[in-house]
């Protein structure tokens, strides 16, 4: 029985851990957690892993991507997940192109003050990289290690 009927669910790393009851230590763990959410009724799971990028699990497969932002350019992570979700939906909400748009929007958002949403001129699509080839044994560093910490 499906627990939720959602086209897409967009957790950050902490929310992903809370949803499945365990923190993903590796990218393989994150993929398994995203697939668990899909098995509960989500059509797709778009997981933000902070500086480690984003993971998309859907019926089309699993994709991973990054849009590196220099630490000195990060101003606020407030609203970055919302911006990423908006970018995902703007690009059709499916597949690697939508993931790339999510990454570009999220990366732009963290470089803006407060909860400002990025505009098209803020996006740097050329910095985005997506792939289906992900080393599942690599650690996920976005997981907060202390109570109260958050990930983008």
Coordinates of N, CA, C and O in Angstrom, one line a residue:
X1 N 0.8 -1.2 0.0 CA 0.0 0.0 0.0 C 0.9 1.2 0.0 O 1.8 1.4 0.8
X2 N 0.6 2.2 -0.9 CA 1.3 3.4 -0.9 C 1.0 4.3 0.2 O -0.2 4.5 0.6
X3 N 2.0 4.9 0.8 CA 1.8 5.8 2.0 C 1.6 7.2 1.5 O 0.9 8.0 2.2
X4 N 2.1 7.6 0.3 CA 1.9 8.9 -0.2 C 1.8 8.7 -1.7 O 2.4 7.9 -2.3
X5 N 1.0 9.6 -2.3 CA 0.9 9.6 -3.8 C 1.4 11.0 -4.2 O 0.6 11.9 -4.3
X6 N 2.7 11.0 -4.5 CA 3.3 12.3 -4.9 C 4.0 12.0 -6.2 O 4.7 11.0 -6.4
X7 N 4.0 13.0 -7.1 CA 4.8 12.9 -8.3 C 6.3 12.9 -8.0 O 7.0 12.1 -8.5
X8 N 6.7 13.8 -7.1 CA 8.1 13.9 -6.7 C 8.1 14.3 -5.2 O 7.3 15.1 -4.7
X9 N 9.1 13.8 -4.5 CA 9.4 14.1 -3.1 C 10.8 14.7 -3.2 O 11.7 14.1 -3.8
X10 N 11.1 15.8 -2.4 CA 12.4 16.4 -2.5 C 13.0 16.6 -1.1 O 13.0 17.7 -0.6
X11 N 13.5 15.5 -0.5 CA 14.1 15.7 0.8 C 15.6 16.2 0.7 O 16.2 15.9 -0.3
X12 N 16.0 16.8 1.7 CA 17.5 17.0 1.9 C 18.0 15.8 2.5 O 17.3 14.9 2.8
X13 N 19.3 15.8 2.8 CA 20.0 14.6 3.4 C 19.4 14.2 4.8 O 19.1 13.1 5.0
X14 N 19.1 15.3 5.6 CA 18.6 15.0 6.9 C 17.2 14.4 6.8 O 16.8 13.5 7.5
X15 N 16.4 15.0 5.9 CA 15.0 14.5 5.8 C 15.0 13.1 5.2 O 14.1 12.3 5.5
X16 N 15.9 12.8 4.3 CA 16.0 11.5 3.7 C 16.3 10.5 4.8 O 15.6 9.4 4.9
X17 N 17.2 10.8 5.7 CA 17.6 9.9 6.8 C 16.4 9.7 7.7 O 16.1 8.6 8.2
X18 N 15.6 10.8 8.0 CA 14.5 10.7 8.9 C 13.4 9.9 8.3 O 12.7 9.1 8.9
X19 N 13.2 10.0 7.0 CA 12.1 9.3 6.3 C 12.3 7.8 6.3 O 11.4 7.0 6.4
X20 N 13.6 7.3 6.2 CA 13.9 5.9 6.2 C 14.4 5.3 7.5 O 14.6 4.1 7.6
X21 N 14.7 6.2 8.4 CA 15.1 5.8 9.7 C 16.6 5.5 9.9 O 17.0 4.9 10.9
X22 N 17.4 6.0 8.9 CA 18.8 5.8 9.1 C 19.5 6.8 8.2 O 19.1 7.1 7.1
X23 N 20.7 7.3 8.6 CA 21.4 8.2 7.7 C 22.2 7.5 6.6 O 22.7 6.4 6.9
X24 N 22.2 8.0 5.4 CA 22.9 7.4 4.4 C 24.4 7.7 4.5 O 24.8 8.8 4.4
X25 N 25.2 6.7 4.8 CA 26.7 6.9 5.0 C 27.4 7.0 3.6 O 28.4 7.6 3.5
X26 N 26.8 6.3 2.6 CA 27.4 6.3 1.3 C 26.4 6.6 0.2 O 25.2 6.7 0.5
X27 N 26.8 6.9 -1.0 CA 25.9 7.2 -2.0 C 25.0 6.0 -2.3 O 23.8 6.1 -2.7
X28 N 25.5 4.8 -2.1 CA 24.7 3.6 -2.3 C 23.5 3.6 -1.3 O 22.4 3.2 -1.6
X29 N 23.8 4.0 0.0 CA 22.8 4.1 1.0 C 21.7 5.1 0.6 O 20.5 4.9 0.8
X30 N 22.2 6.3 0.0 CA 21.3 7.3 -0.4 C 20.4 6.8 -1.5 O 19.2 7.1 -1.6
X31 N 21.0 6.1 -2.5 CA 20.2 5.5 -3.6 C 19.1 4.6 -3.0 O 17.9 4.6 -3.4
X32 N 19.5 3.7 -2.1 CA 18.5 2.8 -1.5 C 17.4 3.5 -0.7 O 16.2 3.2 -0.8
X33 N 17.8 4.6 0.0 CA 16.8 5.4 0.7 C 15.8 6.0 -0.3 O 14.6 6.0 -0.1
X34 N 16.3 6.6 -1.4 CA 15.5 7.2 -2.4 C 14.5 6.2 -3.0 O 13.4 6.5 -3.2
X35 N 15.0 5.0 -3.3 CA 14.2 4.0 -3.8 C 13.1 3.5 -2.8 O 12.0 3.2 -3.2
X36 N 13.5 3.5 -1.5 CA 12.5 3.2 -0.5 C 11.3 4.2 -0.6 O 10.1 3.8 -0.5
X37 N 11.6 5.5 -0.7 CA 10.6 6.5 -0.8 C 9.7 6.2 -2.1 O 8.5 6.4 -2.0
X38 N 10.3 5.9 -3.2 CA 9.6 5.5 -4.4 C 8.7 4.3 -4.1 O 7.5 4.3 -4.6
X39 N 9.1 3.4 -3.4 CA 8.3 2.2 -3.1 C 7.1 2.5 -2.2 O 6.1 1.7 -2.2
X40 N 7.2 3.6 -1.5 CA 6.0 4.1 -0.7 C 5.1 4.9 -1.5 O 4.1 5.4 -0.9
X41 N 5.3 5.2 -2.7 CA 4.3 5.9 -3.5 C 4.8 7.2 -4.2 O 4.1 7.8 -5.0
X42 N 6.1 7.6 -4.0 CA 6.6 8.7 -4.7 C 7.0 8.3 -6.1 O 7.7 7.3 -6.3
X43 N 6.6 9.1 -7.1 CA 7.0 8.8 -8.5 C 8.5 9.0 -8.7 O 9.1 8.2 -9.4
X44 N 9.0 10.0 -8.0 CA 10.5 10.3 -8.1 C 10.9 10.8 -6.8 O 10.1 11.5 -6.1
X45 N 12.2 10.6 -6.5 CA 12.8 11.2 -5.3 C 14.0 12.0 -5.7 O 14.9 11.5 -6.4
X46 N 13.9 13.3 -5.5 CA 15.0 14.2 -5.8 C 15.6 14.6 -4.5 O 15.1 15.4 -3.8
X47 N 16.8 14.0 -4.1 CA 17.4 14.2 -2.8 C 18.6 15.2 -3.0 O 19.5 15.0 -3.7
X48 N 18.5 16.3 -2.2 CA 19.6 17.2 -2.1 C 20.6 16.7 -1.1 O 20.2 16.4 0.1
X49 N 21.9 16.6 -1.5 CA 22.9 16.1 -0.6 C 23.9 17.2 -0.2 O 25.1 16.9 -0.1
X50 N 23.4 18.4 -0.2 CA 24.3 19.5 0.2 C 25.4 19.7 -0.9 O 25.2 19.6 -2.1
X51 N 26.6 19.9 -0.4 CA 27.8 20.1 -1.3 C 28.1 18.8 -2.1 O 28.9 18.9 -3.0
X52 N 27.5 17.7 -1.7 CA 27.7 16.4 -2.5 C 26.9 16.3 -3.7 O 27.0 15.4 -4.5
X53 N 26.0 17.3 -3.9 CA 25.1 17.3 -5.1 C 23.7 16.8 -4.9 O 23.2 17.0 -3.8
X54 N 23.1 16.3 -5.9 CA 21.7 15.8 -5.8 C 21.6 14.5 -6.5 O 22.4 14.2 -7.4
X55 N 20.6 13.7 -6.0 CA 20.4 12.4 -6.5 C 18.9 12.3 -7.0 O 18.0 12.8 -6.3
X56 N 18.7 11.8 -8.2 CA 17.3 11.6 -8.7 C 17.1 10.1 -8.9 O 17.8 9.5 -9.7
X57 N 16.1 9.6 -8.2 CA 15.7 8.2 -8.5 C 14.2 8.3 -9.0 O 13.4 8.8 -8.4
X58 N 14.0 7.7 -10.2 CA 12.7 7.7 -10.8 C 12.6 6.4 -11.6 O 13.5 5.6 -11.7
X59 N 11.4 6.3 -12.3 CA 11.2 5.1 -13.1 C 12.2 5.0 -14.3 O 12.5 3.9 -14.8
X60 N 12.7 6.2 -14.6 CA 13.7 6.2 -15.7 C 15.1 5.7 -15.3 O 16.0 5.5 -16.1
X61 N 15.3 5.6 -14.0 CA 16.6 5.2 -13.5 C 17.1 6.2 -12.4 O 16.4 7.1 -12.0
X62 N 18.4 6.0 -12.1 CA 19.0 6.9 -11.0 C 20.1 7.7 -11.7 O 20.9 7.2 -12.4
X63 N 20.0 9.0 -11.4 CA 21.0 10.0 -11.9 C 21.6 10.7 -10.7 O 20.9 10.9 -9.7
X64 N 22.8 11.2 -10.9 CA 23.5 12.0 -9.9 C 24.1 13.2 -10.5 O 24.5 13.1 -11.7
X65 N 24.1 14.3 -9.8 CA 24.8 15.5 -10.4 C 25.3 16.4 -9.4 O 25.0 16.3 -8.2
X66 N 26.2 17.3 -9.9 CA 26.8 18.3 -9.0 C 26.8 19.6 -9.8 O 26.8 19.7 -11.0
X67 N 26.9 20.7 -9.0 CA 27.0 22.0 -9.5 C 27.9 22.8 -8.5 O 27.4 23.5 -7.6
X68 N 29.2 22.6 -8.5 CA 30.1 23.1 -7.5 C 30.0 24.6 -7.3 O 29.9 25.3 -8.2
X69 N 30.0 25.0 -6.0 CA 30.0 26.4 -5.6 C 31.1 26.5 -4.6 O 31.2 25.8 -3.6
X70 N 32.0 27.5 -4.9 CA 33.1 27.7 -4.0 C 32.5 28.1 -2.6 O 31.6 28.9 -2.5
X71 N 33.1 27.6 -1.5 CA 32.6 27.9 -0.2 C 32.5 29.4 0.1 O 31.6 29.9 0.8
X72 N 33.4 30.2 -0.5 CA 33.4 31.6 -0.2 C 32.3 32.3 -1.0 O 32.0 33.5 -0.7
X73 N 31.6 31.6 -1.9 CA 30.4 32.2 -2.6 C 29.1 31.9 -2.0 O 28.1 32.4 -2.3
X74 N 29.1 30.9 -1.0 CA 27.8 30.5 -0.4 C 27.4 31.6 0.6 O 28.1 32.0 1.5
X75 N 26.2 32.1 0.4 CA 25.6 33.1 1.3 C 24.5 32.6 2.2 O 24.4 33.0 3.3
X76 N 23.7 31.7 1.7 CA 22.6 31.2 2.5 C 22.0 29.9 1.8 O 21.9 29.9 0.6
X77 N 21.7 28.9 2.6 CA 21.1 27.7 2.1 C 19.6 27.8 2.2 O 18.9 26.9 1.8
X78 N 19.1 28.8 2.8 CA 17.6 29.0 3.0 C 16.9 29.1 1.6 O 17.3 30.0 0.8
X79 N 16.0 28.2 1.4 CA 15.3 28.2 0.1 C 16.0 27.5 -1.0 O 15.4 27.4 -2.1
X80 N 17.2 27.0 -0.8 CA 17.9 26.3 -1.9 C 17.2 25.0 -2.4 O 17.1 24.8 -3.6
X81 N 16.6 24.3 -1.5 CA 15.8 23.1 -1.9 C 14.6 23.5 -2.6 O 14.2 22.8 -3.6
X82 N 13.9 24.6 -2.2 CA 12.8 25.1 -3.0 C 13.2 25.5 -4.4 O 12.4 25.2 -5.4
X83 N 14.3 26.2 -4.5 CA 14.8 26.6 -5.8 C 15.1 25.4 -6.7 O 14.8 25.4 -7.9
X84 N 15.7 24.4 -6.1 CA 16.1 23.2 -6.8 C 14.8 22.5 -7.3 O 14.7 22.1 -8.5
X85 N 13.8 22.4 -6.5 CA 12.5 21.8 -6.9 C 11.9 22.6 -8.0 O 11.4 22.0 -9.0
X86 N 11.9 23.9 -7.9 CA 11.4 24.7 -9.0 C 12.1 24.5 -10.3 O 11.5 24.3 -11.3
X87 N 13.4 24.4 -10.2 CA 14.2 24.1 -11.4 C 13.9 22.8 -12.0 O 13.8 22.6 -13.2
X88 N 13.7 21.8 -11.2 CA 13.3 20.4 -11.6 C 12.0 20.5 -12.4 O 11.9 19.9 -13.5
X89 N 11.0 21.1 -11.8 CA 9.7 21.2 -12.4 C 9.7 22.0 -13.7 O 9.0 21.7 -14.7
X90 N 10.4 23.1 -13.7 CA 10.5 24.0 -14.9 C 11.0 23.2 -16.1 O 10.6 23.4 -17.2
X91 N 11.9 22.3 -15.8 CA 12.5 21.5 -16.9 C 11.8 20.2 -17.2 O 12.3 19.3 -17.8
X92 N 10.5 20.1 -16.8 CA 9.7 19.0 -17.1 C 9.6 17.9 -16.0 O 8.8 17.0 -16.1
X93 N 10.4 18.0 -15.0 CA 10.2 17.1 -13.8 C 10.6 15.7 -14.1 O 10.1 14.8 -13.4
X94 N 11.5 15.4 -15.0 CA 11.8 14.0 -15.3 C 13.2 14.0 -16.0 O 13.5 14.8 -16.8
X95 N 14.0 13.0 -15.6 CA 15.3 12.7 -16.3 C 16.4 13.7 -15.9 O 16.3 14.6 -15.1
X96 N 17.5 13.4 -16.6 CA 18.8 14.2 -16.3 C 18.7 15.7 -16.6 O 19.4 16.4 -16.0
X97 N 17.9 16.1 -17.6 CA 17.8 17.5 -17.9 C 17.1 18.2 -16.8 O 17.5 19.3 -16.4
X98 N 16.1 17.6 -16.2 CA 15.4 18.2 -15.1 C 16.3 18.2 -13.8 O 16.3 19.2 -13.1
X99 N 17.1 17.2 -13.7 CA 18.1 17.2 -12.6 C 19.1 18.3 -12.8 O 19.4 19.0 -11.8
X100 N 19.6 18.5 -14.0 CA 20.6 19.5 -14.3 C 20.0 20.9 -13.9 O 20.6 21.8 -13.4
X101 N 18.7 21.1 -14.3 CA 18.1 22.4 -14.0 C 17.9 22.6 -12.5 O 18.1 23.6 -11.9
X102 N 17.6 21.5 -11.8 CA 17.5 21.5 -10.3 C 18.8 21.9 -9.7 O 18.9 22.8 -8.8
X103 N 19.9 21.3 -10.2 CA 21.2 21.6 -9.7 C 21.6 23.1 -9.9 O 22.1 23.8 -9.0
X104 N 21.3 23.6 -11.1 CA 21.7 25.0 -11.5 C 20.9 25.9 -10.6 O 21.4 26.9 -10.1
X105 N 19.6 25.7 -10.4 CA 18.8 26.5 -9.5 C 19.2 26.5 -8.1 O 19.3 27.5 -7.4
X106 N 19.5 25.3 -7.5 CA 19.9 25.2 -6.2 C 21.3 25.9 -5.9 O 21.5 26.6 -4.9
X107 N 22.2 25.7 -6.9 CA 23.5 26.3 -6.7 C 23.4 27.8 -6.8 O 24.1 28.5 -6.1
X108 N 22.6 28.3 -7.7 CA 22.4 29.8 -7.8 C 21.8 30.3 -6.5 O 22.2 31.3 -6.0
X109 N 20.8 29.6 -5.9 CA 20.1 30.0 -4.7 C 21.1 30.2 -3.5 O 21.0 31.1 -2.7
X110 N 22.0 29.3 -3.4 CA 22.9 29.4 -2.2 C 23.9 30.6 -2.3 O 24.5 31.0 -1.3
X111 N 24.0 31.1 -3.5 CA 24.9 32.3 -3.7 C 24.1 33.6 -3.5 O 24.7 34.7 -3.7
X112 N 22.8 33.5 -3.2 CA 22.0 34.7 -3.0 C 21.7 34.9 -1.5 O 21.7 34.0 -0.7
X113 N 21.4 36.2 -1.1 CA 21.1 36.4 0.3 C 19.8 35.9 0.7 O 18.8 35.8 -0.1
X114 N 19.7 35.4 1.9 CA 18.4 34.9 2.5 C 17.8 33.9 1.7 O 18.4 32.9 1.2
X115 N 16.5 34.1 1.5 CA 15.7 33.1 0.7 C 15.4 33.6 -0.7 O 14.4 33.2 -1.3
X116 N 16.2 34.5 -1.2 CA 16.0 35.0 -2.6 C 16.1 33.9 -3.6 O 16.9 33.0 -3.5
X117 N 15.1 33.9 -4.5 CA 15.1 32.9 -5.5 C 15.9 33.3 -6.7 O 15.9 34.5 -7.1
X118 N 16.6 32.4 -7.4 CA 17.4 32.8 -8.5 C 16.6 33.2 -9.7 O 15.5 32.7 -9.9
X119 N 17.1 34.1 -10.5 CA 16.6 34.4 -11.8 C 17.4 33.8 -12.9 O 18.5 33.3 -12.6
X120 N 16.9 33.7 -14.1 CA 17.7 33.1 -15.2 C 19.1 33.6 -15.3 O 20.1 32.9 -15.6
X121 N 19.4 34.9 -15.0 CA 20.7 35.4 -15.1 C 21.6 34.9 -14.0 O 22.9 35.1 -14.1
X122 N 21.1 34.3 -12.9 CA 21.9 33.8 -11.9 C 22.4 32.4 -12.1 O 23.3 31.9 -11.5
X123 N 21.8 31.7 -13.1 CA 22.0 30.3 -13.4 C 23.4 30.1 -14.1 O 23.7 30.9 -15.0
X124 N 24.1 29.1 -13.8 CA 25.4 28.7 -14.5 C 25.3 27.3 -14.9 O 25.9 26.4 -14.3
X125 N 24.5 27.0 -16.0 CA 24.3 25.7 -16.4 C 25.6 25.0 -16.8 O 25.7 23.8 -16.7
X126 N 26.6 25.7 -17.3 CA 27.8 25.1 -17.7 C 28.6 24.5 -16.5 O 29.5 23.6 -16.8
X127 N 28.3 24.8 -15.3 CA 29.0 24.2 -14.1 C 28.3 22.9 -13.7 O 28.9 22.2 -12.9
X128 N 27.2 22.6 -14.3 CA 26.4 21.4 -13.8 C 27.0 20.2 -14.6 O 27.2 20.2 -15.8
X129 N 27.1 19.1 -13.8 CA 27.5 17.8 -14.3 C 26.5 16.7 -13.8 O 26.2 16.7 -12.6
X130 N 26.0 15.9 -14.7 CA 25.1 14.8 -14.3 C 25.6 13.5 -14.9 O 26.3 13.5 -16.0
X131 N 25.3 12.4 -14.3 CA 25.8 11.1 -14.7 C 24.8 10.0 -14.2 O 24.1 10.2 -13.2
X132 N 24.9 8.9 -14.8 CA 24.3 7.7 -14.2 C 25.3 6.8 -13.6 O 25.0 5.8 -12.9
X133 N 26.6 7.1 -13.8 CA 27.7 6.3 -13.2 C 28.1 7.0 -11.9 O 28.8 8.0 -11.9
X134 N 27.7 6.4 -10.8 CA 28.0 6.9 -9.5 C 28.7 5.8 -8.7 O 28.2 4.7 -8.7
X135 N 29.8 6.1 -8.1 CA 30.5 5.1 -7.2 C 29.7 5.1 -5.9 O 29.6 6.0 -5.1
X136 N 29.0 3.9 -5.7 CA 28.1 3.8 -4.6 C 28.8 3.6 -3.3 O 28.2 3.8 -2.2
X137 N 30.1 3.4 -3.3 CA 30.8 3.2 -2.0 C 31.3 4.5 -1.5 O 31.8 4.6 -0.4
X138 N 31.2 5.6 -2.3 CA 31.7 6.9 -1.8 C 30.9 7.4 -0.6 O 29.7 7.3 -0.6
X139 N 31.5 8.1 0.4 CA 30.8 8.6 1.5 C 29.9 9.8 1.2 O 30.3 10.6 0.3
X140 N 28.8 9.9 1.8 CA 28.0 11.1 1.7 C 28.4 12.1 2.9 O 28.2 11.7 4.0
X141 N 29.0 13.2 2.5 CA 29.5 14.1 3.6 C 28.5 15.1 4.0 O 28.7 15.8 5.0
X142 N 27.3 15.2 3.3 CA 26.3 16.1 3.6 C 25.5 15.8 4.8 O 24.8 16.7 5.4
X143 N 25.7 14.6 5.3 CA 24.9 14.2 6.5 C 25.4 15.0 7.7 O 26.6 15.0 8.0
X144 N 24.5 15.7 8.4 CA 24.9 16.4 9.6 C 25.4 15.4 10.6 O 24.8 14.3 10.8
X145 N 26.4 15.7 11.3 CA 27.0 14.8 12.3 C 26.6 15.3 13.7 O 27.0 14.6 14.7
X146 N 26.0 16.4 13.8 CA 25.5 16.9 15.2 C 24.1 17.3 15.1 O 23.6 17.7 14.1
X147 N 23.4 17.3 16.2 CA 22.0 17.6 16.3 C 21.8 19.1 15.9 O 22.6 19.9 16.3
X148 N 20.8 19.3 15.1 CA 20.5 20.7 14.7 C 21.2 21.1 13.4 O 20.8 22.2 12.9
X149 N 22.1 20.4 12.9 CA 22.8 20.8 11.7 C 21.8 20.5 10.5 O 21.0 19.7 10.6
X150 N 22.0 21.3 9.4 CA 21.2 21.1 8.3 C 22.0 21.0 7.0 O 23.1 21.4 7.0
X151 N 21.4 20.3 6.0 CA 22.1 20.2 4.7 C 21.3 20.9 3.7 O 20.0 21.0 3.8
X152 N 21.9 21.4 2.6 CA 21.1 22.1 1.5 C 20.4 21.1 0.8 O 20.8 20.0 0.5

